Each structure stands twice: as structure tokens, then as C-alpha cells.
Coordinates of C-alpha atoms and ligand atoms in Angstrom, one line a residue:
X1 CA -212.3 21.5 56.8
X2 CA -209.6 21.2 54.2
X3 CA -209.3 18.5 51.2
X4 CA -207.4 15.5 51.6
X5 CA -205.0 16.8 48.9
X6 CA -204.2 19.6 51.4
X7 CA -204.0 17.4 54.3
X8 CA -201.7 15.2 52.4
X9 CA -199.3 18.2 51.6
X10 CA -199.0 18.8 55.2
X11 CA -198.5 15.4 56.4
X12 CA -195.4 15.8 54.0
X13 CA -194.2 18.9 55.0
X14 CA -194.6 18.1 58.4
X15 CA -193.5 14.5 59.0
X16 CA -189.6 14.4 60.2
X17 CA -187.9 11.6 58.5
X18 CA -185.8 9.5 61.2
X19 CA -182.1 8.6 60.5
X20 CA -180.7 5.5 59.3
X21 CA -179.4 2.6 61.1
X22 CA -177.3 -1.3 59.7
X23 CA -178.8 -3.7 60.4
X24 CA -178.2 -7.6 59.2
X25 CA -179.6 -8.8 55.9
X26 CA -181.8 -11.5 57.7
X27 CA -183.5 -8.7 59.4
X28 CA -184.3 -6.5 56.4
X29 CA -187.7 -7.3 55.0
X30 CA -189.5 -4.5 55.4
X31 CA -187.3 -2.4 56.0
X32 CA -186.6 0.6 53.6
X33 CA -183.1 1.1 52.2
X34 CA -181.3 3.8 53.2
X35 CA -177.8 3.2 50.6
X36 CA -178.1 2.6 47.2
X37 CA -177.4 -1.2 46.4
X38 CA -174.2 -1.7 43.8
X39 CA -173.1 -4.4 42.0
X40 CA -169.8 -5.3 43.2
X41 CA -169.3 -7.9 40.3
X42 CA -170.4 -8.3 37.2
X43 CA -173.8 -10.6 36.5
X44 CA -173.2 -13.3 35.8
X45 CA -169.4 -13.5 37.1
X46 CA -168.6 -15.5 33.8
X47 CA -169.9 -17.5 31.3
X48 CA -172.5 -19.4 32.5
X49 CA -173.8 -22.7 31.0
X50 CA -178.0 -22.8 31.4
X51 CA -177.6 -26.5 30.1
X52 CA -176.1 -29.4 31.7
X53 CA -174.3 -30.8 28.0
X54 CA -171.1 -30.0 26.2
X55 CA -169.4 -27.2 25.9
X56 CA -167.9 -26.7 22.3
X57 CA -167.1 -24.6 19.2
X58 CA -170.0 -24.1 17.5
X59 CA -167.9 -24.9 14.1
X60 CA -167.3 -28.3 15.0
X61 CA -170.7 -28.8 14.8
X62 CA -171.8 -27.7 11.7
X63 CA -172.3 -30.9 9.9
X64 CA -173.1 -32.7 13.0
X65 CA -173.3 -35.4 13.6
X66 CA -169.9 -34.6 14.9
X67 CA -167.5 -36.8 17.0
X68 CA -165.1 -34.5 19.7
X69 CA -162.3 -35.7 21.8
X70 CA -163.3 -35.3 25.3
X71 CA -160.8 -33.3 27.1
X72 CA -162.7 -32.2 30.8
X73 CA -164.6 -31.3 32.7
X74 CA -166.5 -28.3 34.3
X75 CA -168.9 -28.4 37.2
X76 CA -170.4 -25.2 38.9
X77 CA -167.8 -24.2 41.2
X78 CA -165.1 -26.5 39.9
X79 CA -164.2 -24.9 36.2
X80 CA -162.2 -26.3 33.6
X81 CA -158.8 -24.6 33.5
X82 CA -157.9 -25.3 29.9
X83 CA -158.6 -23.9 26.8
X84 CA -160.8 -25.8 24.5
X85 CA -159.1 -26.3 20.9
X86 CA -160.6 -27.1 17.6
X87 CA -162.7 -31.0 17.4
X88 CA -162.6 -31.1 21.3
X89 CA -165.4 -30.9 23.8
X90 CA -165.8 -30.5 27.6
X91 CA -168.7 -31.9 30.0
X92 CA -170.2 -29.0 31.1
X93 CA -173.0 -28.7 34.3
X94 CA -175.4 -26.1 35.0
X95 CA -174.3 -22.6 36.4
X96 CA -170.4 -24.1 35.3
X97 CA -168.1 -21.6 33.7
X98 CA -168.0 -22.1 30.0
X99 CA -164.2 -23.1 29.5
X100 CA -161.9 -20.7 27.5
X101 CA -161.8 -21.6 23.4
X102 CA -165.4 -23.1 23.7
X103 CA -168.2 -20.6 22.2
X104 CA -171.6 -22.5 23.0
X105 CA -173.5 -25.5 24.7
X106 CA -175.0 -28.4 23.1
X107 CA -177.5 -30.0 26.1
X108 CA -177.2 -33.6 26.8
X109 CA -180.6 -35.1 25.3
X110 CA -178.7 -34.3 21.8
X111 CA -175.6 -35.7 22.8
X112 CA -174.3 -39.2 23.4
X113 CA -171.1 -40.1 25.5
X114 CA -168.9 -42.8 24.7
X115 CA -165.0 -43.8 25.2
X116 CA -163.7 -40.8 25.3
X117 CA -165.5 -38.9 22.7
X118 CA -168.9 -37.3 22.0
X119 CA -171.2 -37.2 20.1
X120 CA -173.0 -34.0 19.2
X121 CA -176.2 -34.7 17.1
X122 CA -177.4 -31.5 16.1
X123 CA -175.4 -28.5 15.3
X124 CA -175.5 -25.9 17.9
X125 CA -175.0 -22.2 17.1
X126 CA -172.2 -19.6 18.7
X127 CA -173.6 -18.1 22.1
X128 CA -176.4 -21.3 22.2
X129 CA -177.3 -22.1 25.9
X130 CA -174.4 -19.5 27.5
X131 CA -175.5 -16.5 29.7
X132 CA -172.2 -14.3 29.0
X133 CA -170.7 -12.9 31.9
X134 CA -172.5 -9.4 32.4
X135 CA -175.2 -10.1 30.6
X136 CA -177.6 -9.2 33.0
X137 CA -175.9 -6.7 35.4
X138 CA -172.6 -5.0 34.5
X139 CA -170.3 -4.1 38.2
X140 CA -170.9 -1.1 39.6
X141 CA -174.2 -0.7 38.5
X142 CA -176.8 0.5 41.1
X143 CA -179.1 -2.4 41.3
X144 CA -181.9 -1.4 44.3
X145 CA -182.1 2.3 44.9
X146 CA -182.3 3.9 48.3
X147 CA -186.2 4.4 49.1
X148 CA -187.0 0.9 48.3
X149 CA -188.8 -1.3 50.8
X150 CA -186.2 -4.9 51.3
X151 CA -189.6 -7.3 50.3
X152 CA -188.9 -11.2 49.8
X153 CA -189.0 -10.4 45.8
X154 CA -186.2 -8.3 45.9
X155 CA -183.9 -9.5 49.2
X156 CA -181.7 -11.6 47.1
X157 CA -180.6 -8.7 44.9
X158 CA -178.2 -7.6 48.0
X159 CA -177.7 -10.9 49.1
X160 CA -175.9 -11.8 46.1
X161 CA -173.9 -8.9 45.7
X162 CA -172.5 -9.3 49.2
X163 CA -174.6 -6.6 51.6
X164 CA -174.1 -8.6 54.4
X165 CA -175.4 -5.5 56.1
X166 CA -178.0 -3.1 54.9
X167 CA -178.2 1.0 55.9
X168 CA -182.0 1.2 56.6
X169 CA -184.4 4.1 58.1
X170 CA -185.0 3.5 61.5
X171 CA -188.7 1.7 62.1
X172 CA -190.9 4.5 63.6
X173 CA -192.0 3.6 67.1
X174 CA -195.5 3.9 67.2
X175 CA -198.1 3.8 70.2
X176 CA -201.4 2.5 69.7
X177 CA -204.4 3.8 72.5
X178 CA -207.8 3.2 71.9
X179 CA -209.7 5.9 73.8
X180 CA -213.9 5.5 74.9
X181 CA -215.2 4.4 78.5
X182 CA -217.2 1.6 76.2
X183 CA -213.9 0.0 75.5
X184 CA -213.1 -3.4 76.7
X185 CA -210.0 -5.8 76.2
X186 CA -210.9 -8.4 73.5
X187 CA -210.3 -11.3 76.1
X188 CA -213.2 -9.8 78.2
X189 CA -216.8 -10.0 77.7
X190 CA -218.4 -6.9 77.1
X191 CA -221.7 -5.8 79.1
X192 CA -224.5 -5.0 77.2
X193 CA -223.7 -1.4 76.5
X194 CA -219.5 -1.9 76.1
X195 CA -217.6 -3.1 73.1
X196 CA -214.1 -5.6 72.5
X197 CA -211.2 -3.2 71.7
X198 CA -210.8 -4.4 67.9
X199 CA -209.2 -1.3 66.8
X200 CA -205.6 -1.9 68.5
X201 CA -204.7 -4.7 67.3
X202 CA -206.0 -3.7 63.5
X203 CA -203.9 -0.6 63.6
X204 CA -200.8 -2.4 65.1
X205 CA -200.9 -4.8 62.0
X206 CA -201.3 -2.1 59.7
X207 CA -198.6 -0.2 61.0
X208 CA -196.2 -2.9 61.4
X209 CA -197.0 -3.8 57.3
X210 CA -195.7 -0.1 56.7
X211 CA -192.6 -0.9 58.7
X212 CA -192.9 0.6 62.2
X213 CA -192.6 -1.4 65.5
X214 CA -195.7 -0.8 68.3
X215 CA -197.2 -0.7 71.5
X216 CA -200.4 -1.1 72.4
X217 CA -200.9 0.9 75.5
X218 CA -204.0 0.1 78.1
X219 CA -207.2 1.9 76.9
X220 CA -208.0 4.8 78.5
X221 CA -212.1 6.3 79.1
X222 CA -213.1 9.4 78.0
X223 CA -212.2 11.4 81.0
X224 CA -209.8 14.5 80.0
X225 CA -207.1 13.8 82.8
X226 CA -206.5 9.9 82.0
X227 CA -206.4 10.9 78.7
X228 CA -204.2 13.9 78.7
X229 CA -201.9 11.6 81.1
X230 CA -201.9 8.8 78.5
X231 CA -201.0 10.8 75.4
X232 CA -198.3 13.0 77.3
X233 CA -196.7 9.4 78.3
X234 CA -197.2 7.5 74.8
X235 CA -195.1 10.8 73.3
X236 CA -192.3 10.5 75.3
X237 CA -191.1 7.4 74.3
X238 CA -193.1 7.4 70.5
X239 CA -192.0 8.5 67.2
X240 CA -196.0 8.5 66.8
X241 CA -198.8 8.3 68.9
X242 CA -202.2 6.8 67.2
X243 CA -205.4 7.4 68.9
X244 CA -208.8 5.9 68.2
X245 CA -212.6 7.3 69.5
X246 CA -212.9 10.8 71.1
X247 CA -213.0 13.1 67.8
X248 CA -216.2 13.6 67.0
X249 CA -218.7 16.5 68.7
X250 CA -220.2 14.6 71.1
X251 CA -220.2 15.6 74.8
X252 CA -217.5 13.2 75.6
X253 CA -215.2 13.5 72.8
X254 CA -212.1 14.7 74.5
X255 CA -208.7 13.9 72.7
X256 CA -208.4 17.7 71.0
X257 CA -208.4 19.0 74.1
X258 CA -206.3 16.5 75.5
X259 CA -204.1 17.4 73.1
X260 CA -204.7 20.9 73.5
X261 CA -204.0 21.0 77.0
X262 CA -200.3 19.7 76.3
X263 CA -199.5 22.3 73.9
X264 CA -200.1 20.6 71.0
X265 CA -199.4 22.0 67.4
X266 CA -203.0 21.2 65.5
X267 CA -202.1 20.7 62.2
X268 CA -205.4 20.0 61.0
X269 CA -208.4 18.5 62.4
X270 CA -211.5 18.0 60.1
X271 CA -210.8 16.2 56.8
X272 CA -213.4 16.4 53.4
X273 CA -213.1 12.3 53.6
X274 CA -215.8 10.0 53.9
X275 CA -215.7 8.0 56.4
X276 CA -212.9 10.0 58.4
X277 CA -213.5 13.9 58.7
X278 CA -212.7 14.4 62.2
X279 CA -209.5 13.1 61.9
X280 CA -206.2 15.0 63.8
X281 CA -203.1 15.3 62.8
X282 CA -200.6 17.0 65.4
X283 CA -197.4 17.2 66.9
X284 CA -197.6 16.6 70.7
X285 CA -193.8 17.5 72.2
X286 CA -191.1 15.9 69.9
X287 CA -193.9 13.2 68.9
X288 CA -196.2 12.7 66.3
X289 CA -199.7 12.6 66.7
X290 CA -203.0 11.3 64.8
X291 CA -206.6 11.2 66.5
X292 CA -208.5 8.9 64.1
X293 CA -212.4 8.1 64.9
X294 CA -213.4 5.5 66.8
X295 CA -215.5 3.5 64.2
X296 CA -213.6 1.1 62.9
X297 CA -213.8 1.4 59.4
X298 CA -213.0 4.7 59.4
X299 CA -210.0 4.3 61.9
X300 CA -208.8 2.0 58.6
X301 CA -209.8 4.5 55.8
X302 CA -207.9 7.2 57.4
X303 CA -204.8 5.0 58.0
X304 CA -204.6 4.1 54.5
X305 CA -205.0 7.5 53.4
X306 CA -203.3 9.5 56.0
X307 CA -200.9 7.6 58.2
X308 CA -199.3 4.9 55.8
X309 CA -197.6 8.7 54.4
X310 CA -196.8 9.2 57.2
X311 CA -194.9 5.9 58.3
X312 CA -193.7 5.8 54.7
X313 CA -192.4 9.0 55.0
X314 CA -190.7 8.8 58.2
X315 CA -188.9 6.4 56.8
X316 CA -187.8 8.4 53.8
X317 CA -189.7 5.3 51.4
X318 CA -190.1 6.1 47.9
X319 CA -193.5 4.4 47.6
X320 CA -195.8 6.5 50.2
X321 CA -198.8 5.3 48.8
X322 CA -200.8 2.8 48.9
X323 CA -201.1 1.4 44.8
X324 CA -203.4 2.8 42.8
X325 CA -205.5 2.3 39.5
X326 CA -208.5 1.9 37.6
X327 CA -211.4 0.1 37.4
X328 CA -214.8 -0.4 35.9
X329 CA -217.3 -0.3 38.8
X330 CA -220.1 -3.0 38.8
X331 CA -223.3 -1.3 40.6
X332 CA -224.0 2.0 41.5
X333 CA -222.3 4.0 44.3
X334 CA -223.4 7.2 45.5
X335 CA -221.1 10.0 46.5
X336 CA -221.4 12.9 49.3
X337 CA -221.7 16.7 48.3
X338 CA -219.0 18.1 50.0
X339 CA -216.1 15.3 50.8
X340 CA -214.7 12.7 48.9
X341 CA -215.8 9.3 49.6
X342 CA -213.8 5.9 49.6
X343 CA -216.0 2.6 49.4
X344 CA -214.7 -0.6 50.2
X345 CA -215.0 -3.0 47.2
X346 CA -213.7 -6.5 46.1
X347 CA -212.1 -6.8 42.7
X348 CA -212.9 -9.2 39.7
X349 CA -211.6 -9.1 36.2
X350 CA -214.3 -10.3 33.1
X351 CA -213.9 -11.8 30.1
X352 CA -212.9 -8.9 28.0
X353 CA -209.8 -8.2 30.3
X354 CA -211.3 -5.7 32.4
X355 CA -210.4 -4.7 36.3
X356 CA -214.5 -4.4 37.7
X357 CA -214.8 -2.9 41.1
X358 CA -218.0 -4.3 43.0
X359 CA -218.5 -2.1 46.1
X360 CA -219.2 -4.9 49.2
X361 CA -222.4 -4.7 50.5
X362 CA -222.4 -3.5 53.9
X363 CA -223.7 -1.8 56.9
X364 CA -221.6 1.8 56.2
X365 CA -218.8 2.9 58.1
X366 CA -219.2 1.1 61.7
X367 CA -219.3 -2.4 59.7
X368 CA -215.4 -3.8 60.1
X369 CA -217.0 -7.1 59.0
X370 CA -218.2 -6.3 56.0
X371 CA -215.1 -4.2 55.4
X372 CA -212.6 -7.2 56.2
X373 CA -212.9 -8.8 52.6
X374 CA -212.4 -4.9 50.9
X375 CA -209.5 -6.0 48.3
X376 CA -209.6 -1.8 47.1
X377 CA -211.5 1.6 48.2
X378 CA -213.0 3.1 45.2
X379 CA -212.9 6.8 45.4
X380 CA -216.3 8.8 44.7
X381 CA -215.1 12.0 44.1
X382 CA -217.3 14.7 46.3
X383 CA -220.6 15.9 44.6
X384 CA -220.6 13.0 42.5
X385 CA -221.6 9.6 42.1
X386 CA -220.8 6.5 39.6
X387 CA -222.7 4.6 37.3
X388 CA -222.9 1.2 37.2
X389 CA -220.4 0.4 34.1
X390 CA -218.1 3.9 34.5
X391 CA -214.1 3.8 35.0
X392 CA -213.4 4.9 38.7
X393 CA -210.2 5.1 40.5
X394 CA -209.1 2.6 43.0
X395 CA -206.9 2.4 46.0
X396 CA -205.5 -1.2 46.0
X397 CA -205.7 -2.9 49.8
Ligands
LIG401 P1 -216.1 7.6 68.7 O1 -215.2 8.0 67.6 O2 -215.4 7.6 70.0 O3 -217.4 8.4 68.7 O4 -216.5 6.1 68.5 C1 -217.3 5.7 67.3 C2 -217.7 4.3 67.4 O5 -216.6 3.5 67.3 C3 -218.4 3.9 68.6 O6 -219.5 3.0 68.3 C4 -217.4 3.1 69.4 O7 -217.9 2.2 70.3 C5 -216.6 2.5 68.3 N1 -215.2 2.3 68.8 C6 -214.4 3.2 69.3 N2 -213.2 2.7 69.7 C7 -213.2 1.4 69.3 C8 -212.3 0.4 69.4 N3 -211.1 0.6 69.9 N4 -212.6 -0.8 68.9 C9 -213.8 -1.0 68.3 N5 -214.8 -0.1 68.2 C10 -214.5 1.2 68.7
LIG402 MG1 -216.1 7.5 72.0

């Protein structure tokens, strides 16, 4: 059994990272760059009015009130093409270029407009109201670095400075089976002693969130040969195969030798995790391979520990964790003596400002519905436990 620390170091050495493909900017979210993104202009282009008002020399304005000669206008995407000269002004819009000769905006509530001339109530200072032209990015800067995941809060970023196309990893093709003779489809109704596939469908979201694209191939029982056939056919056309049930002790717990049987390099198989120990990682042919357990909560655990790397890495993503902090814990929360544990838990803040952690209440690791409102795991490092009020570290969902 070796430490999730170690497990983690061989999930990096051994994950391959796949190679990079263009694809179109509208296809990008979630994607992880593969280029550095550069500025090809400066931000902004020129100098930007924030005000609709008058553009002027902040001078004239000194002893305002102050009457200007009106001499233009500029409206964004239609500039003025003069040059502003001493007691004139020019009507100036929003996102307009601030004409040449003019040094700052007075907005239009302290302005008033009539034949021909303006009025500019109160003075307005030198650089008032004007975002100068690379104020906030200079060209040629880099601007998103290669590693980052394309997210709605940061697509614009390439989209204004023309990546029509984007150089991205390639999404790891992953192949979800759910393994266990109890195993039904979640259309069907179970009998008494079977049980609706739930686990597919969570572990196809999951990966999908980290980027990769799935399958969800038929379950198989627990009966060596369907299951060696299954695997050996996922990993032919998979970046990663993802098993779920089978990894435990139990008389019919079959996917390491399934594995096994095909030739399989075991990387590790037992893990000091709570829930999650008997969790494989292997390479099976040219793909990837994880055996997670078949309860559902730990199937999730062990993805958000192990696998998210995993995809992350594949994909050569700078972030291959999942966030992490601190919190106070509300409630007690016992560890185990010889793994770490991770609890699921909602998050609250109090009055004073503080992040609490309040560990759900719940049936342990087979209860997914107590697990579904888990906003963080809390990690109880092994051979301890937490008191009610003490700082812990948490593993943001
Ligand atoms: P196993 O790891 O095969 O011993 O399974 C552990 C528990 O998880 C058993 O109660 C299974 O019925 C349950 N389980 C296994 N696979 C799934 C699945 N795909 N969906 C929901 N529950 C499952
Ligand atoms: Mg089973």
C-alpha cells in the first residue's frame, strides 16, 4: 500500500501527455492552451474616452465655466481626424479615440450644448476620463500562458487579440465501464438484489469537466472473460479506460486479473486513501488504465484525487489539481490509523470572516446521496482526527 503522495508522483511520471491540435475559438472552452496568447496590439489601441462628453484641453477649463468652439465629432469607430487647438472642443462617445491636441474628457451631465459652442461647467483635469492607449496591455505582451484552461472568464482575452484559432492539447478519449453482475442500466428497474448503473454517467461528467470526451461502454458482469474482452477493446481505441466495481478481495472481484491477463503494467494498486484503497492505476497496451471501486462515493474520491491528474496532465494543464485551502471545521471528524481520510463537507463562512467546513452527515462511503451536496473533502490526515473549531485543509469541489 503506498501514500497518496507516492501514488501521485507516479501518475505524473507515468501519464503521456497527448499532442496539440487548432481548433476554432468557439470550440475552446475547456480546452487547455497549447501556445502562449500575445498581444498583437497595444490595449487599448488608442486613447479611449470612458465618458460620453467632450473631449478638451484640460487648460481651457481651468476657470470653468468655460465656453469652447465646437469643432467635431468622434464616435467609437468613426474618429475625429483633426487636431484639437486651444478654446475648442469635440463631442466625444464612449470607447471613441480621443482626438489629437485634446488631453482629457469632461462627461456630459457637466456640460451643456448650445449653437455651436459648449459649455464646460467644471474644470476637468489632464488624463480625466481617458484610458491611454496601452494602458492596460502593451503589444507583444504574452497575455494567457500555455497550460491554461480556455474558461468563459478568460475566452475574450484571445478573441480580442485576433486567435481566430487556438493550439490546444488534444481531449483524452476516455472509456467509461462499470463492471458487477448487480449492475443494471438506469432506464431499467432493478430486481431486488441488482442496482441502476449511477456510476457511468457521474464519471463521464466528471471527466468531460476536466476536458476529455467519453464513452460509456455496456456494463459488463463479473466474469473474467467478458471482462478481459471489454477492457482489451475499450484500450484500443481509449486514451484511458476507467473501470468501476471488481477491486476489492471479494471472490468476484476480477478486474486485476483481467488486467493481468492482458499484460498489464500495475503501477500500483492499493492506495492509503479513505474511501478508495483498492484503487488501480495501469497501463493496458498503449492505453491508460484506472480500476476505481465500485461504491460510488469512493469511485468520486478517487477521481478527484487520482484521475483529474491524470486528464489534467494528459493535457499538459498547468492546474492539475483540484483547488485547495483551509478551513475551520465545525464538528468533530474522526480519522483512520493508517490512510488518509477525505470527508465530504458543505462550506459556510461566519461572522468573523471565517471559511467553516461542516462535514455532511451521511451514511459513509456507499451514500452518493448524501455525498451529492459535498461543496469540499476535508482531509483527516491518517492517525489523526479534528476537533471541532481546528483549521483543516480542504479540497474545493
Ligand atoms: P465493488 O467495488 O464491486 O465491490 O462494489 C461496491 C459497491 O458499489 C456495491 O454495493 C456495488 O453494488 C456498488 N456499485 C458498483 N458499481 C456500481 C455502479 N456502476 N453504480 C452504482 N453502484 C455501483
Ligand atoms: Mg462488484
Amino acid at each position: 500500500m503506498i501514500t497518496i503522495s507516492t501514488a501521485l508522483d507516479i501518475i505524473e511520471r507515468e501519464t503521456p501527455k497527448l499532442v496539440a491540435e487548432r481548433v476554432a475559438i468557439e470550440d475552446s472552452v475547456g480546452r487547455v492552451l497549447a501556445e502562449d496568447v500575445v498581444a498583437d496590439t497595444d490595449m487599448p489601441p488608442f486613447d479611449r474616452s470612458q465618458m460620453d462628453g467632450y473631449a478638451v484641453r484640460a487648460a481651457d477649463t481651468k476657470d470653468a465655466p468655460a465656453v469652447l468652439r465646437l469643432v467635431g465629432e468622434s464616435a467609437a469607430g468613426r474618429g475625429w481626424k483633426g487636431r484639437l487647438k486651444a478654446g475648442e472642443a469635440v463631442r466625444i462617445m464612449t470607447g471613441a479615440p480621443l482626438p489629437a491636441g485634446a488631453d482629457a474628457v469632461q462627461k456630459i451631465e457637466l456640460t451643456s450644448e448650445a449653437d455651436g459652442t459648449v459649455t464646460i461647467n467644471e474644470p476637468t483635469a489632464k488624463g480625466r476620463f481617458i484610458v491611454s492607449k496601452g494602458k492596460e496591455v502593451k503589444r507583444g505582451a504574452t497575455v494567457l500562458r500555455r497550460g491554461t484552461r480556455i474558461s468563459p472568464a478568460n475566452i475574450s482575452v484571445p478573441a480580442a487579440f485576433g486567435y481566430a484559432k487556438l493550439k490546444v492539447s488534444k481531449r483524452p478519449r476516455v472509456a467509461i465501464l462499470a463492471t458487477g453482475t448487480e449492475i443494471v442500466p438506469v432506464a431499467k428497474r432493478p430486481k431486488p438484489d441488482q442496482i441502476r448503473n449511477s456510476n457511468s454517467l457521474m464519471l463521464a461528467s466528471l471527466c468531460q469537466s476536466a476536458g476529455a470526451e467519453t464513452v460509456i461502454l455496456p456494463t459488463v458482469g463479473d466474469k473474467l472473460s467478458d471482462l478481459t474482452a471489454a477492457i482489451a477493446s475499450a484500450a484500443k481505441t481509449s486514451d484511458l479506460v476507467i473501470t468501476t466495481g471488481g477491486v476489492s478481495v471479494g471472490k468476484y472481484d476480477l478486474t486485476k486479473e483481467a488486467v493481468a491477463g492482458l499484460g498489464a503494467e500495475i503501477f500500483f494498486e492499493k492506495v492509503k486513501l479513505k474511501p478508495g484503497k483498492p484503487t488501480v492505476f495501469a497501463r493496458v497496451k498503449k492505453a491508460y488504465f484506472f480500476g476505481l471501486p465500485g461504491n460510488p462515493v469512493s469511485a468520486a474520491v478517487t477521481f478527484h484525487l487520482l484521475v483529474r491528474r491524470a486528464l489534467m496532465l494528459m493535457q499538459s494543464a498547468s492546474a492539475i489539481e483540484l483547488p485547495s485551502g483551509f478551513a475551520v471545521i465545525e464538528g468533530e471528524a474522526k480519522g483512520t490509523r493508517e490512510r488518509d481520510s477525505y470527508l465530504p463537507a458543505t462550506l459556510a463562512t461566519d461572522a468573523e470572516g471565517r471559511l467553516l467546513a461542516v462535514p455532511l452527515r451521511w451514511h459513509g462511503s456507499s451514500d452518493f446521496i448524501g455525498f451529492a451536496s459535498a461543496d469540499a473533502l476535508v482531509k483527516i490526515p491518517a492517525g489523526g482526527s479534528l476537533a471541532s473549531g481546528e483549521v483543516c485543509e480542504v479540497l474545493f469541489l
